[in-house]
Short mmCIF file of the C-alpha atoms (twelve columns), coordinates in Angstrom:
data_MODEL
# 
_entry.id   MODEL 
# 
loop_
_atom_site.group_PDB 
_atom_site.id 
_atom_site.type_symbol 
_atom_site.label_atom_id 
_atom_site.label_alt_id 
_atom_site.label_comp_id 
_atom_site.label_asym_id 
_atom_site.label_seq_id 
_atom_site.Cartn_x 
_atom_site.Cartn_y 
_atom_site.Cartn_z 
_atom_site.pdbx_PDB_model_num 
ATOM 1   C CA . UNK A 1   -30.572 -7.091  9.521  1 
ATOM 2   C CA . UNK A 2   -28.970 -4.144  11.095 1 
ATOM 3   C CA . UNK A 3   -30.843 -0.767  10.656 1 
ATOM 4   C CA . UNK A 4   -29.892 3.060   11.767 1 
ATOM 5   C CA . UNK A 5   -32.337 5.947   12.200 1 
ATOM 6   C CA . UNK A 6   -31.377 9.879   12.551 1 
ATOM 7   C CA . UNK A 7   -31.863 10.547  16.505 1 
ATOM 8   C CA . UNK A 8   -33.131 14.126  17.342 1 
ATOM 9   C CA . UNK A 9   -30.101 15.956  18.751 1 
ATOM 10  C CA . UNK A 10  -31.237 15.273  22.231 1 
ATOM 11  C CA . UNK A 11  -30.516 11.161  21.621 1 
ATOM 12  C CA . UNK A 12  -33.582 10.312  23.124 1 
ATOM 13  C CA . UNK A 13  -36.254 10.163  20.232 1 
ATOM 14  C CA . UNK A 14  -35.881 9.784   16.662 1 
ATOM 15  C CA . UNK A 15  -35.545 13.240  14.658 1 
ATOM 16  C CA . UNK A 16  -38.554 14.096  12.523 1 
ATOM 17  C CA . UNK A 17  -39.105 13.208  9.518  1 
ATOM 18  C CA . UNK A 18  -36.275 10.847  9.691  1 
ATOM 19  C CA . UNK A 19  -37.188 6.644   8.539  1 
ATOM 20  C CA . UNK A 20  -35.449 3.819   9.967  1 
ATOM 21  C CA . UNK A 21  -33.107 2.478   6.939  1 
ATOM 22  C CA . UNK A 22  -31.549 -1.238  6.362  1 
ATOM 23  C CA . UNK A 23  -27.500 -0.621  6.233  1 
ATOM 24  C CA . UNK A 24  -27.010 -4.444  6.013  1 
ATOM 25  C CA . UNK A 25  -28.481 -7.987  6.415  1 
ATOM 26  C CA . UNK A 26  -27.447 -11.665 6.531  1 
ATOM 27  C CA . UNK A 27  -26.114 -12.374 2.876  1 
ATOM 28  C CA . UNK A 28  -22.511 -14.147 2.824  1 
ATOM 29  C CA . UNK A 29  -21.973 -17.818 3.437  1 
ATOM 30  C CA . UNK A 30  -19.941 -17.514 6.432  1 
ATOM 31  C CA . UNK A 31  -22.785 -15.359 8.560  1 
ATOM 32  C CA . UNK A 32  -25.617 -18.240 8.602  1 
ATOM 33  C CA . UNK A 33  -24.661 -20.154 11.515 1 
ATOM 34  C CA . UNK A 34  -26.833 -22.961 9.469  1 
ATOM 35  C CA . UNK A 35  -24.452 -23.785 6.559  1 
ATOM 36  C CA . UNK A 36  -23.262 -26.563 7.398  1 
ATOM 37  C CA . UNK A 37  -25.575 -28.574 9.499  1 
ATOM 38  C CA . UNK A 38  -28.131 -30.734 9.072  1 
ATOM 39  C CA . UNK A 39  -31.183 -29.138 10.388 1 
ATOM 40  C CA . UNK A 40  -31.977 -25.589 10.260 1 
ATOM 41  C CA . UNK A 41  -32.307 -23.456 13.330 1 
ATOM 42  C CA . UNK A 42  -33.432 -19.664 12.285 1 
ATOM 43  C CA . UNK A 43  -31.932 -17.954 15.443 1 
ATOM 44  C CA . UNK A 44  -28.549 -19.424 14.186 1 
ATOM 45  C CA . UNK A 45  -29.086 -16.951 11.113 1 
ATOM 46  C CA . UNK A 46  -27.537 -13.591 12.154 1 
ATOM 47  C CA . UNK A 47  -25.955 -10.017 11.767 1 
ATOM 48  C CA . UNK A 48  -25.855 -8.259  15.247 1 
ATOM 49  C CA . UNK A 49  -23.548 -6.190  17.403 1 
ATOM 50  C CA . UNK A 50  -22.497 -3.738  14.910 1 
ATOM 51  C CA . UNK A 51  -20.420 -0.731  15.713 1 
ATOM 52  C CA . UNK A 52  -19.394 2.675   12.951 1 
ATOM 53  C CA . UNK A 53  -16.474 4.350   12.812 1 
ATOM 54  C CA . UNK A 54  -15.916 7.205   10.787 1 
ATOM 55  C CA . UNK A 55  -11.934 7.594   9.284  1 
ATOM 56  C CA . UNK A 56  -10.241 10.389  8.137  1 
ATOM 57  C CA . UNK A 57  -11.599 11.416  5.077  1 
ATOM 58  C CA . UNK A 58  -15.043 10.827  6.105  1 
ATOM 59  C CA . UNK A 59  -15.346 7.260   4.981  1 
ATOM 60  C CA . UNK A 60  -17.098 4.917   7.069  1 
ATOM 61  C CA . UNK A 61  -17.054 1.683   8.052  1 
ATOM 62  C CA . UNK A 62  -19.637 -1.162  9.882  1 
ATOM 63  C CA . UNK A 63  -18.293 -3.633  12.306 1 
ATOM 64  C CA . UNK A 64  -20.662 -6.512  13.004 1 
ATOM 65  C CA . UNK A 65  -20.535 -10.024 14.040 1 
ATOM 66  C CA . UNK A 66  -22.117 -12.955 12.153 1 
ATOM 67  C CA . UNK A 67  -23.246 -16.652 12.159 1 
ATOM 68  C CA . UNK A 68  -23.725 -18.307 16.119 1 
ATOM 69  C CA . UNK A 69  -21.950 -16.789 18.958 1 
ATOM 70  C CA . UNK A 70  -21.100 -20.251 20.544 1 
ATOM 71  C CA . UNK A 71  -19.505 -21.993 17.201 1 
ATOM 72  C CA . UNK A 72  -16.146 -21.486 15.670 1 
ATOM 73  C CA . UNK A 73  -17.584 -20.104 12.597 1 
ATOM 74  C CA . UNK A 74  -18.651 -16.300 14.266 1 
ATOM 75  C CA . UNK A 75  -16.454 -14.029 13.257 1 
ATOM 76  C CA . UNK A 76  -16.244 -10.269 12.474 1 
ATOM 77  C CA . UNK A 77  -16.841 -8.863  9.364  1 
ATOM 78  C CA . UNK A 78  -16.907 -5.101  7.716  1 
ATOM 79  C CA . UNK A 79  -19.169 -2.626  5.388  1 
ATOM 80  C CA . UNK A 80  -17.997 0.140   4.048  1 
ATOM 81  C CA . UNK A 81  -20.728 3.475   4.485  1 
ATOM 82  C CA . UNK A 82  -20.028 5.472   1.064  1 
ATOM 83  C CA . UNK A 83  -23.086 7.811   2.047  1 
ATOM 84  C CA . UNK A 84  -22.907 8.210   5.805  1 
ATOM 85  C CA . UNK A 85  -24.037 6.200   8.565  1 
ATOM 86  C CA . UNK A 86  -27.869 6.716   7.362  1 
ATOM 87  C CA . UNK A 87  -27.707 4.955   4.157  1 
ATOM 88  C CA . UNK A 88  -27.359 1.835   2.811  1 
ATOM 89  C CA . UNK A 89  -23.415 -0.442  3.227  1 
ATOM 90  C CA . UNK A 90  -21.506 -2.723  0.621  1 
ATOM 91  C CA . UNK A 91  -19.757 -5.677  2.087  1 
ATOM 92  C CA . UNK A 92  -16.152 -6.214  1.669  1 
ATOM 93  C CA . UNK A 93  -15.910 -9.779  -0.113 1 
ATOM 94  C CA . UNK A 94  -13.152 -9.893  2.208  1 
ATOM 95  C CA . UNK A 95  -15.137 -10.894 4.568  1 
ATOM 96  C CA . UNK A 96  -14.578 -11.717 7.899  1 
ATOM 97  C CA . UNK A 97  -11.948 -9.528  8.772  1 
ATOM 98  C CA . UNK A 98  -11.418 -11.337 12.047 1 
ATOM 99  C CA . UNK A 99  -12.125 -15.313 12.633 1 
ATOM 100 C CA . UNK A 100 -11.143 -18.062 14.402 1 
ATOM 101 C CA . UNK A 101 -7.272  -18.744 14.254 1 
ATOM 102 C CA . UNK A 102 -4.698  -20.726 16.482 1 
ATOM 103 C CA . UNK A 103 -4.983  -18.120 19.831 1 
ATOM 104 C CA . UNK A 104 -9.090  -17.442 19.240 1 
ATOM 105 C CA . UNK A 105 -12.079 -18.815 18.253 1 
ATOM 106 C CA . UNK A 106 -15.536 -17.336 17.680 1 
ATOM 107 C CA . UNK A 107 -14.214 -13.677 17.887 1 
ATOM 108 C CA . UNK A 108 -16.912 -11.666 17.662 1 
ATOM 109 C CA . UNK A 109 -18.255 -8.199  19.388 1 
ATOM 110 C CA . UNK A 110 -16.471 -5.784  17.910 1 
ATOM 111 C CA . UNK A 111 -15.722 -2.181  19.796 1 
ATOM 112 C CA . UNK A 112 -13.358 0.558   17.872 1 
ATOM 113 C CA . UNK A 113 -12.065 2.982   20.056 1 
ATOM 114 C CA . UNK A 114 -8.985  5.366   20.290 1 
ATOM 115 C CA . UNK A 115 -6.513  5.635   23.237 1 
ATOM 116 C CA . UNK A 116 -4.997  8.906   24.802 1 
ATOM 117 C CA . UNK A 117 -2.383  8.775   22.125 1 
ATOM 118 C CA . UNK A 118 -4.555  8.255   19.302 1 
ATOM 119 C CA . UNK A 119 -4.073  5.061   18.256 1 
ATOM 120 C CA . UNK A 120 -7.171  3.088   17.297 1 
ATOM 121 C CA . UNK A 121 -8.069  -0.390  18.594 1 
ATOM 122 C CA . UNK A 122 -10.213 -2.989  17.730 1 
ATOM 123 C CA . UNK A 123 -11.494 -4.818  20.853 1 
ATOM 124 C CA . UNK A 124 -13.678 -8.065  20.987 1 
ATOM 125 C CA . UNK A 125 -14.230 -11.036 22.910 1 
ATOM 126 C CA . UNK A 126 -13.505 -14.575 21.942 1 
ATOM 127 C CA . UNK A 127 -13.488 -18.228 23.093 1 
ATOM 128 C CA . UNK A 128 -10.052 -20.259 24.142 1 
ATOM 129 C CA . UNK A 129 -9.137  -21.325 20.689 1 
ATOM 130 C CA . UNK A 130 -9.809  -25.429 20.974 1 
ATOM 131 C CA . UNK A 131 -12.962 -25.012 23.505 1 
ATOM 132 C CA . UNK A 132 -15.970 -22.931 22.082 1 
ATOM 133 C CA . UNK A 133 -18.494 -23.761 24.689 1 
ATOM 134 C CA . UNK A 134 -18.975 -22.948 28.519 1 
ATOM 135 C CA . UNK A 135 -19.952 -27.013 28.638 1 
ATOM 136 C CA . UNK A 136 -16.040 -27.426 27.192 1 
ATOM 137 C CA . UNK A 137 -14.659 -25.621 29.731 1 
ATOM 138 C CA . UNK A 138 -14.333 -22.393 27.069 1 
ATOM 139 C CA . UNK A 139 -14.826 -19.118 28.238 1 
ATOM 140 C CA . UNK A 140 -14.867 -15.755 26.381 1 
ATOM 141 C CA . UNK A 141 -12.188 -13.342 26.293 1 
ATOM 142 C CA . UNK A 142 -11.583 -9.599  25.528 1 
ATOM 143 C CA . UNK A 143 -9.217  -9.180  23.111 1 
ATOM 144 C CA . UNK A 144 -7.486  -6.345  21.919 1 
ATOM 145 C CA . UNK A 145 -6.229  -5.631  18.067 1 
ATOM 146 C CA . UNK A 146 -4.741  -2.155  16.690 1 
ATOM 147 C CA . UNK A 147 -6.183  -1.227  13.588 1 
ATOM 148 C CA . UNK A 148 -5.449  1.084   11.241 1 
ATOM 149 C CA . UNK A 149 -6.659  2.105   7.779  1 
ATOM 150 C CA . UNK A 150 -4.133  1.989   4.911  1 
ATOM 151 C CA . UNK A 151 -5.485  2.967   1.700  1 
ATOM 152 C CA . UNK A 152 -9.104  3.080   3.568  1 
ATOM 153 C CA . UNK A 153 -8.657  -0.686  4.112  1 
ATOM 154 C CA . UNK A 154 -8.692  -1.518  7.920  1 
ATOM 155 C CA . UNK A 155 -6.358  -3.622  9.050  1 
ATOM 156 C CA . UNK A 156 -5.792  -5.072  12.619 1 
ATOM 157 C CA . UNK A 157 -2.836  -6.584  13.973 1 
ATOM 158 C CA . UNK A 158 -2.440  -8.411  17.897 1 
ATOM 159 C CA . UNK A 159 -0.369  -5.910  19.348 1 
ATOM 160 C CA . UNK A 160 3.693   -7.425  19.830 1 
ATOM 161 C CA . UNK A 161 5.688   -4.846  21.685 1 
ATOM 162 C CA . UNK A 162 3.144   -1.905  21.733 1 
ATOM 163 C CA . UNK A 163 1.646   -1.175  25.027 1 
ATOM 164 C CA . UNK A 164 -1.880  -2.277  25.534 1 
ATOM 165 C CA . UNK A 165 -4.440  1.067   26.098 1 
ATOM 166 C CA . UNK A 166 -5.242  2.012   29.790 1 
# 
């Protein structure tokens, strides 16, 4: 599960009174890194690197990754934060939002971030699309994705003429 907790404004302890609350755990097919194998392994079972941005309007949205970093099947998904980033998140049953296509596989990671013209970009890492393994001769990538919010929906798109971020 992923969980957030109110830090005291000096970001080094948590603020008083404040409880640690669950925003999300491992509940859609395509997060259990298990599905579709034969024997179960539990640390194949995962939700992790999540990251919140807040869009205009105050909505907010959950980035995380899901299922086993070193398979085809991890990919990115969303949550949208009705209540703030200290409450509970719905999953999109869009979900992922990012996967494994002809250029990437595994993509997974996921930073937002704005550059000094304020466009906002997703970035991630990923494995060369046919080799998902270091013993394949894979290796991970950073990757780079605009995304933008129409109708509160985020969309990304691999940048085509538009100049990657410094």
């Amino acid at each position: 599960a992923i969980w957030a907790q109110m830090l005291d404004p000096d970001g080094q302890s948590f603020a008083d009174g404040s409880a640690p609350v669950r925003l999300i755990g491992r509940s859609q097919r395509w997060e259990d890194g298990n599905a579709d194998t034969p024997f179960a392994e539990p640390y194949k079972t995962l939700v992790e690197a999540p990251v919140m941005v807040r869009v205009s309007g105050g909505q907010y949205h959950l980035f995380y990754s899901g299922n086993w970093w070193e398979s085809p099947y991890y990919a990115i998904g969303r949550a949208r934060c009705p209540y703030g980033p200290y409450a509970g998140c719905i999953k999109t049953t869009l979900n992922p939002v990012v996967e494994s296509d002809r250029s990437v596989a595994g993509p997974g990671g996921p930073d937002v971030f704005a550059d000094g013209t304020g466009q906002t970009w997703l970035a991630y890492h990923g494995w060369t699309a046919s080799r998902v393994s270091t013993d394949d001769g894979g290796a991970r990538q950073l990757r780079v994705d605009r995304l933008t919010f129409p109708g509160d929906t985020p969309q990304t798109a691999a940048p085509t003429d538009d100049p990657q971020p410094a």
